[in-house]
Amino acid sequence: MPKIQMTDLKAQYETIKSEIDAAIQSVITESSFILGKQVDLLEQEIAGYIGVKYAIGVASGTDALVLSLAALDIKEGDEIITTPFTFIATAEAISRVGAKPAFCDIDRDTYNIDADKIEAKITPKTKAIIPVHLYGMPCEMDKIMAVAKKHNLKVIEDCAQSFGSAFKGRKVGSIGDCGALSFFPAKTLGCYGDGGMVVTGEEETAKRIKMLRNHGSTAKYHYSVHGFNSRLDTLQAAILRVKLKYIDTWIAKRIENARYYNELLQGLSPKGTVPAESGAPNHPIGLGAYFNLQGTVPEYKHAFNYYTIRIKKNRDLVQERLGANNIACGIYYPLSLHLQEVYQGLGYKKGDFPLSEEAQDEVLSLPMYPELTSGQIQAVVSVIREALA
Ligand SMILES: *Cc1c(COP(=O)(O)O)cnc(C)c1O
């Protein structure tokens, strides 16, 4: 059997080859490679899609976070509350502007920052919160915004894994002060290299990010602040404009695939704890003795950048069996950020965030992409079933 990958970018390219090739060719024909029309148009289209006034293309998702923090005047001495169960870039961006990550444990079912634990982490130095919509699952944004408002904190949504996800009908990225998007190839909306974008409803913030991405320039060869060289390539913008047309169909496919996984995996939960079908695209899934399929409720639209299950016992064995059967899988993420060598200086220790540490030892992400077939999903689940038999 051919390998089942985590995501199959080649299969997707084959479905839109002629449009992508034409888009790339037209940028080269025009030979305008930095910013310009394609970037402007993509910014307008993504702002419309997310439901915000402004979108600013930058060089990566990491830079989208760094520039957002810089634009909101976060600097040395400030503390930013975030989750320890995320990709390093979230905390790295905080450190990059000289501020300090203050970690807050996660919710057991959603893997996202526990909104009810945030307030206890606030100190006089706290300036902002970075909720991360992990795997595509939206955070509890109403609670997070209420805490932020009460304590006058900024909110930067890390939407790197959640393009197209929505909380109570609002797209993620449109709820906080800024949203940081990543177009890294493996993300739900990926380009053919690195790329990112900041979305915001605030004119002043948008202006500052535009200035920061281009060396702090206000007019050609006039600089008012220390900036960055962090622009979205015109070529990537042209590719993304093609892919954006298909994104809702592709997300619907991801959700369909997640539901099929849920259906097939339900039988493996020995306690039968899966609640009845709610009719929503993603229905709530409870804790099983072996599995906790990422819990969702109907008002959360989960776009499934990743499909992640929890295996209480024998995760290593399942991983090994999948590998032996030519099926990819991934652990996002095997070591919580408070336990990373780079953050030793912050003084955290093992046991500080028990739910994040439990998740790091139990999560397993399975192949997930729009072109994944039901036959492939059946093959993945049957290997898991055999491994745990
Ligand atoms: C991918 C990712 C980023 C960084 O995006 P890049 O485009 O790779 O720089 C930030 N945060 C999270 C949660 C991510 O998954």
Coordinates of C-alpha atoms and ligand atoms in Angstrom, one line a residue:
M1 CA 0.0 0.0 0.0
P2 CA 1.4 3.5 -0.8
K3 CA 2.3 5.6 2.2
I4 CA -0.5 7.5 3.9
Q5 CA 1.1 10.8 4.8
M6 CA 0.1 13.4 7.4
T7 CA -0.9 15.7 4.6
D8 CA -0.5 15.2 0.8
L9 CA 0.4 18.5 -0.8
K10 CA 1.2 16.8 -4.2
A11 CA -2.3 15.4 -4.4
Q12 CA -3.8 18.8 -3.8
Y13 CA -1.5 20.4 -6.4
E14 CA -2.7 17.9 -9.0
T15 CA -6.3 19.1 -8.5
I16 CA -5.4 22.8 -9.2
K17 CA -2.3 22.4 -11.3
S18 CA -3.2 24.6 -14.3
E19 CA -4.4 27.5 -12.1
I20 CA -1.4 27.4 -9.9
D21 CA 1.0 27.2 -12.8
A22 CA -0.7 30.1 -14.5
A23 CA -0.6 32.2 -11.3
I24 CA 3.2 31.6 -10.8
Q25 CA 3.9 32.3 -14.5
S26 CA 2.0 35.6 -14.4
V27 CA 4.1 36.8 -11.4
I28 CA 7.3 35.9 -13.3
T29 CA 6.0 37.5 -16.5
E30 CA 5.3 40.7 -14.6
S31 CA 8.6 40.3 -12.6
S32 CA 7.2 42.3 -9.7
F33 CA 8.3 40.1 -6.8
I34 CA 7.9 42.2 -3.6
L35 CA 4.5 43.3 -2.4
G36 CA 2.4 44.8 -5.2
K37 CA -1.0 43.9 -6.6
Q38 CA -1.2 40.2 -5.8
V39 CA -0.4 40.9 -2.1
D40 CA -2.9 43.7 -1.9
L41 CA -5.6 41.6 -3.4
L42 CA -4.9 38.6 -1.1
E43 CA -5.0 41.0 1.9
Q44 CA -8.4 42.3 0.8
E45 CA -9.7 38.8 0.2
I46 CA -8.5 37.4 3.5
A47 CA -9.7 40.4 5.5
G48 CA -13.1 39.7 3.9
Y49 CA -13.0 36.0 4.6
I50 CA -12.1 36.5 8.3
G51 CA -14.4 39.4 8.7
V52 CA -11.9 42.2 9.7
K53 CA -11.0 45.5 8.2
Y54 CA -7.3 45.0 7.7
A55 CA -4.9 42.2 6.7
I56 CA -1.2 42.6 6.3
G57 CA 1.0 39.9 4.6
V58 CA 4.2 39.1 6.4
A59 CA 7.0 36.6 6.0
S60 CA 5.8 33.8 8.3
G61 CA 3.3 33.0 11.1
T62 CA 6.1 33.5 13.6
D63 CA 6.7 37.0 12.2
A64 CA 2.9 37.6 12.3
L65 CA 3.1 37.1 16.1
V66 CA 6.3 39.1 16.6
L67 CA 5.0 42.1 14.6
S68 CA 1.7 42.0 16.4
L69 CA 3.4 42.1 19.7
A70 CA 5.7 44.9 18.6
A71 CA 2.8 46.9 17.1
L72 CA 1.0 46.6 20.4
D73 CA 4.1 48.0 22.1
I74 CA 4.9 44.8 24.1
K75 CA 8.5 45.0 25.2
E76 CA 11.1 44.1 27.8
G77 CA 9.6 43.7 31.3
D78 CA 6.2 42.7 30.1
E79 CA 4.5 39.4 30.7
I80 CA 2.3 37.6 28.2
I81 CA 0.0 34.8 29.3
T82 CA -0.1 31.8 26.9
T83 CA -0.3 28.0 26.8
P84 CA 2.7 25.7 27.3
F85 CA 1.0 23.2 24.9
T86 CA 1.8 24.8 21.6
F87 CA 4.5 25.1 18.9
I88 CA 7.6 26.9 20.1
A89 CA 6.9 29.9 17.8
T90 CA 4.1 31.2 20.1
A91 CA 6.5 31.6 23.1
E92 CA 9.5 32.4 20.9
A93 CA 7.7 35.5 19.5
I94 CA 7.1 36.7 23.1
S95 CA 10.8 36.2 23.9
R96 CA 11.9 37.8 20.6
V97 CA 10.4 41.2 21.6
G98 CA 12.0 40.9 25.1
A99 CA 8.9 40.0 27.0
K100 CA 8.4 36.9 29.2
P101 CA 5.9 34.1 28.5
A102 CA 3.8 33.3 31.6
F103 CA 2.3 29.9 31.0
C104 CA -1.2 28.8 32.0
D105 CA -2.4 25.1 32.0
I106 CA -4.7 23.7 29.4
D107 CA -8.2 22.3 29.4
R108 CA -8.1 18.5 29.3
D109 CA -10.6 18.0 26.5
T110 CA -9.8 20.8 24.1
Y111 CA -6.0 21.0 24.7
N112 CA -6.4 24.8 24.6
I113 CA -5.5 27.3 27.4
D114 CA -8.0 26.9 30.3
A115 CA -9.8 30.3 30.2
D116 CA -10.8 29.9 33.8
K117 CA -7.2 29.7 35.0
I118 CA -6.0 32.9 33.2
E119 CA -7.0 35.4 35.8
A120 CA -4.9 33.8 38.5
K121 CA -1.8 34.3 36.3
I122 CA -2.2 38.1 35.9
T123 CA 0.4 40.3 37.6
P124 CA 1.0 44.0 37.3
K125 CA 3.4 43.2 34.5
T126 CA 0.9 41.3 32.4
K127 CA 0.2 43.1 29.1
A128 CA -1.5 40.5 26.8
I129 CA -2.8 37.0 26.3
I130 CA -2.0 34.8 23.4
P131 CA -4.7 32.1 23.0
V132 CA -3.7 29.4 20.6
H133 CA -6.5 27.6 18.7
L134 CA -4.7 24.3 18.8
Y135 CA -5.1 21.9 15.9
G136 CA -8.0 24.1 14.6
M137 CA -10.1 24.0 17.8
P138 CA -11.2 27.5 18.8
C139 CA -10.4 28.7 22.4
E140 CA -13.2 29.9 24.7
M141 CA -12.9 33.4 23.3
D142 CA -15.9 35.0 25.2
K143 CA -14.3 34.2 28.5
I144 CA -10.8 35.2 27.4
M145 CA -12.1 38.6 26.0
A146 CA -13.9 39.2 29.3
V147 CA -10.8 38.7 31.4
A148 CA -8.8 40.8 29.0
K149 CA -11.3 43.6 29.1
K150 CA -11.5 43.5 32.9
H151 CA -7.7 43.8 33.3
N152 CA -7.1 46.0 30.2
L153 CA -5.0 43.4 28.4
K154 CA -4.4 42.9 24.6
V155 CA -5.3 39.7 23.0
I156 CA -3.4 38.2 20.1
E157 CA -5.0 35.1 18.6
D158 CA -2.5 32.5 17.4
C159 CA -4.4 31.2 14.4
A160 CA -1.5 29.4 12.7
Q161 CA -3.4 26.1 13.0
S162 CA -6.9 27.4 12.7
F163 CA -7.5 29.1 9.4
G164 CA -11.3 28.9 8.8
S165 CA -12.2 27.9 12.4
A166 CA -14.9 29.9 14.1
F167 CA -16.2 30.6 17.6
K168 CA -19.9 31.2 17.9
G169 CA -20.1 32.2 14.2
R170 CA -17.1 34.5 14.2
K171 CA -13.9 33.5 12.4
V172 CA -10.9 33.1 14.7
G173 CA -8.6 36.1 14.3
S174 CA -11.4 38.5 14.2
I175 CA -12.1 38.4 18.0
G176 CA -8.9 39.7 19.7
D177 CA -6.9 42.8 18.9
C178 CA -4.9 40.9 16.3
G179 CA -4.9 37.4 14.7
A180 CA -1.7 35.8 13.5
L181 CA -2.0 33.5 10.5
S182 CA 0.6 31.1 9.1
F183 CA 0.7 29.9 5.5
F184 CA 3.4 27.3 6.2
P185 CA 2.8 24.5 3.7
A186 CA 1.3 22.0 6.2
K187 CA -1.3 24.4 7.6
T188 CA -4.9 24.4 6.4
L189 CA -4.2 27.2 4.0
G190 CA -0.6 26.7 3.0
C191 CA 1.6 28.3 0.4
Y192 CA 4.7 26.9 -1.3
G193 CA 7.2 28.1 1.2
D194 CA 7.0 30.4 4.3
G195 CA 4.3 33.1 4.6
G196 CA 2.0 34.7 7.2
M197 CA -0.5 37.4 7.8
V198 CA -1.8 39.6 10.6
V199 CA -5.5 40.4 10.6
T200 CA -6.9 43.2 12.8
G201 CA -9.9 45.5 13.0
E202 CA -7.7 48.4 14.4
E203 CA -6.5 51.0 12.0
E204 CA -3.6 52.1 14.1
T205 CA -2.3 48.6 14.6
A206 CA -2.6 47.8 10.9
K207 CA -0.6 51.0 10.1
R208 CA 2.1 50.0 12.5
I209 CA 2.4 46.5 11.2
K210 CA 2.6 47.8 7.6
M211 CA 5.4 50.0 8.7
L212 CA 7.2 47.3 10.8
R213 CA 7.2 44.7 8.0
N214 CA 9.0 47.1 5.7
H215 CA 12.0 48.3 7.8
G216 CA 9.9 50.8 9.8
S217 CA 9.4 52.9 6.7
T218 CA 6.7 55.6 6.5
A219 CA 7.6 56.8 3.0
K220 CA 10.3 55.5 0.7
Y221 CA 13.7 55.9 2.5
H222 CA 12.1 57.5 5.5
Y223 CA 12.1 55.5 8.7
S224 CA 10.4 56.3 12.0
V225 CA 10.9 53.1 14.0
H226 CA 13.2 50.0 14.0
G227 CA 11.5 47.6 11.7
F228 CA 11.9 44.2 10.1
N229 CA 12.3 42.8 6.6
S230 CA 9.2 40.7 6.8
R231 CA 7.0 40.8 3.7
L232 CA 4.8 38.1 2.1
D233 CA 6.3 37.1 -1.3
T234 CA 4.3 38.1 -4.3
L235 CA 4.6 34.6 -5.7
Q236 CA 3.2 33.1 -2.5
A237 CA 0.3 35.6 -2.5
A238 CA -0.5 34.6 -6.1
I239 CA -0.5 30.9 -5.1
L240 CA -2.6 31.6 -2.0
R241 CA -5.2 33.5 -4.0
V242 CA -5.8 30.3 -6.1
K243 CA -6.1 28.1 -3.0
L244 CA -8.3 30.5 -1.1
K245 CA -11.1 29.9 -3.7
Y246 CA -11.2 26.2 -2.7
I247 CA -10.6 26.6 1.1
D248 CA -14.2 26.2 2.2
T249 CA -14.6 23.0 0.2
W250 CA -11.4 21.7 1.6
I251 CA -12.3 22.5 5.1
A252 CA -15.7 20.7 4.7
K253 CA -13.7 17.7 3.5
R254 CA -11.5 17.8 6.6
I255 CA -14.6 18.0 8.8
E256 CA -16.1 15.1 7.0
N257 CA -12.9 13.1 7.4
A258 CA -12.8 13.9 11.1
R259 CA -16.4 12.7 11.5
Y260 CA -15.6 9.5 9.8
Y261 CA -12.5 8.9 12.1
N262 CA -14.8 9.7 15.1
E263 CA -17.3 7.2 13.9
L264 CA -14.8 4.4 13.3
L265 CA -12.9 5.1 16.5
Q266 CA -16.0 5.3 18.8
G267 CA -16.1 1.5 19.1
L268 CA -12.6 1.6 20.5
S269 CA -13.7 3.6 23.5
P270 CA -14.4 0.8 26.0
K271 CA -16.7 2.8 28.2
G272 CA -18.9 3.9 25.3
T273 CA -18.7 7.5 26.5
V274 CA -19.4 9.1 23.2
P275 CA -22.5 11.3 23.4
A276 CA -25.3 11.1 20.8
E277 CA -24.8 12.8 17.5
S278 CA -25.7 16.5 17.8
G279 CA -26.2 17.1 14.1
A280 CA -23.5 19.7 14.1
P281 CA -20.4 19.0 11.9
N282 CA -18.4 18.2 15.0
H283 CA -20.1 16.8 18.0
P284 CA -19.0 16.4 21.5
I285 CA -16.8 13.5 22.3
G286 CA -16.1 12.5 25.9
L287 CA -13.3 10.7 27.7
G288 CA -12.8 7.0 27.1
A289 CA -10.4 4.7 28.8
Y290 CA -8.1 4.8 25.8
F291 CA -9.3 7.6 23.7
N292 CA -10.3 11.2 24.2
L293 CA -11.1 12.4 20.8
Q294 CA -10.7 16.1 20.9
G295 CA -13.9 17.4 22.5
T296 CA -15.9 19.9 20.6
V297 CA -19.3 21.5 21.0
P298 CA -21.5 22.8 18.1
E299 CA -20.8 26.5 18.5
Y300 CA -17.1 25.8 17.9
K301 CA -16.2 25.3 14.2
H302 CA -13.1 23.2 14.3
A303 CA -11.4 23.2 10.8
F304 CA -9.2 20.2 11.6
N305 CA -5.7 21.3 10.6
Y306 CA -4.8 18.3 12.7
Y307 CA -6.9 15.3 13.8
T308 CA -5.7 14.3 17.2
I309 CA -6.6 11.4 19.5
R310 CA -5.5 10.6 22.9
I311 CA -4.2 7.2 23.9
K312 CA -3.9 6.6 27.6
K313 CA -1.9 3.4 27.3
N314 CA 0.4 2.1 24.6
R315 CA 0.8 5.2 22.4
D316 CA 4.3 4.0 21.5
L317 CA 3.0 0.7 20.3
V318 CA 0.3 2.4 18.2
Q319 CA 2.9 4.7 16.7
E320 CA 5.2 1.8 15.9
R321 CA 2.4 -0.2 14.3
L322 CA 1.3 2.7 12.1
G323 CA 4.9 3.3 11.0
A324 CA 5.3 -0.5 10.2
N325 CA 2.2 -0.2 8.0
N326 CA 3.5 2.8 6.1
I327 CA 1.1 5.3 7.8
A328 CA 2.4 8.6 9.1
C329 CA 1.4 10.1 12.5
G330 CA 2.7 12.9 14.6
I331 CA 3.0 14.1 18.2
Y332 CA 2.1 17.7 18.6
Y333 CA 3.9 18.3 20.9
P334 CA 6.0 15.8 22.9
L335 CA 7.5 18.3 25.4
S336 CA 5.5 21.2 26.9
L337 CA 7.2 24.6 26.5
H338 CA 7.8 25.2 30.3
L339 CA 10.0 22.0 30.3
Q340 CA 12.1 23.1 27.3
E341 CA 15.8 23.8 27.8
V342 CA 15.4 27.2 26.2
Y343 CA 13.0 28.2 29.0
Q344 CA 14.9 26.8 31.9
G345 CA 15.6 30.4 33.0
L346 CA 11.9 31.0 33.7
G347 CA 12.1 28.7 36.7
Y348 CA 9.3 26.2 35.9
K349 CA 9.5 22.6 36.8
K350 CA 7.9 19.3 36.0
G351 CA 4.4 19.1 37.6
D352 CA 3.7 22.8 37.1
F353 CA 1.1 22.2 34.3
P354 CA -0.1 18.7 34.9
L355 CA -2.7 18.7 32.1
S356 CA -0.2 19.9 29.5
E357 CA 2.3 17.3 30.6
E358 CA -0.4 14.6 30.5
A359 CA -1.4 15.6 27.0
Q360 CA 2.2 15.6 25.8
D361 CA 2.5 11.9 26.8
E362 CA -0.9 10.8 25.3
V363 CA -1.7 12.8 22.1
L364 CA -1.3 11.3 18.6
S365 CA -2.2 13.1 15.4
L366 CA -3.4 11.0 12.5
P367 CA -3.2 11.7 8.7
M368 CA -5.6 14.6 7.9
Y369 CA -6.1 16.4 4.6
P370 CA -9.0 17.0 2.3
E371 CA -8.0 14.4 -0.3
L372 CA -7.8 11.6 2.3
T373 CA -10.1 8.8 1.2
S374 CA -12.5 6.8 3.4
G375 CA -10.5 3.7 2.5
Q376 CA -7.3 5.3 3.8
I377 CA -9.2 6.3 7.0
Q378 CA -10.4 2.7 7.4
A379 CA -6.8 1.5 7.0
V380 CA -5.5 3.9 9.7
V381 CA -8.2 2.9 12.1
S382 CA -7.8 -0.8 11.5
V383 CA -4.1 -0.6 12.4
I384 CA -4.9 1.2 15.6
R385 CA -7.6 -1.3 16.4
E386 CA -5.2 -4.2 15.9
A387 CA -2.5 -2.5 17.9
L388 CA -4.8 -2.1 20.9
A389 CA -6.5 -5.5 20.6
Ligands
LIG1 C1 3.1 26.9 12.6 C2 2.8 27.7 13.9 C3 3.4 28.9 14.1 C4 4.4 29.6 13.2 O1 4.1 29.7 11.9 P1 5.3 29.7 10.8 O2 4.6 30.2 9.6 O3 5.8 28.3 10.7 O4 6.3 30.7 11.3 C5 3.0 29.6 15.3 N1 2.1 29.0 16.1 C6 1.6 27.8 15.9 C7 0.6 27.3 16.9 C8 1.9 27.1 14.8 O5 1.4 25.9 14.6

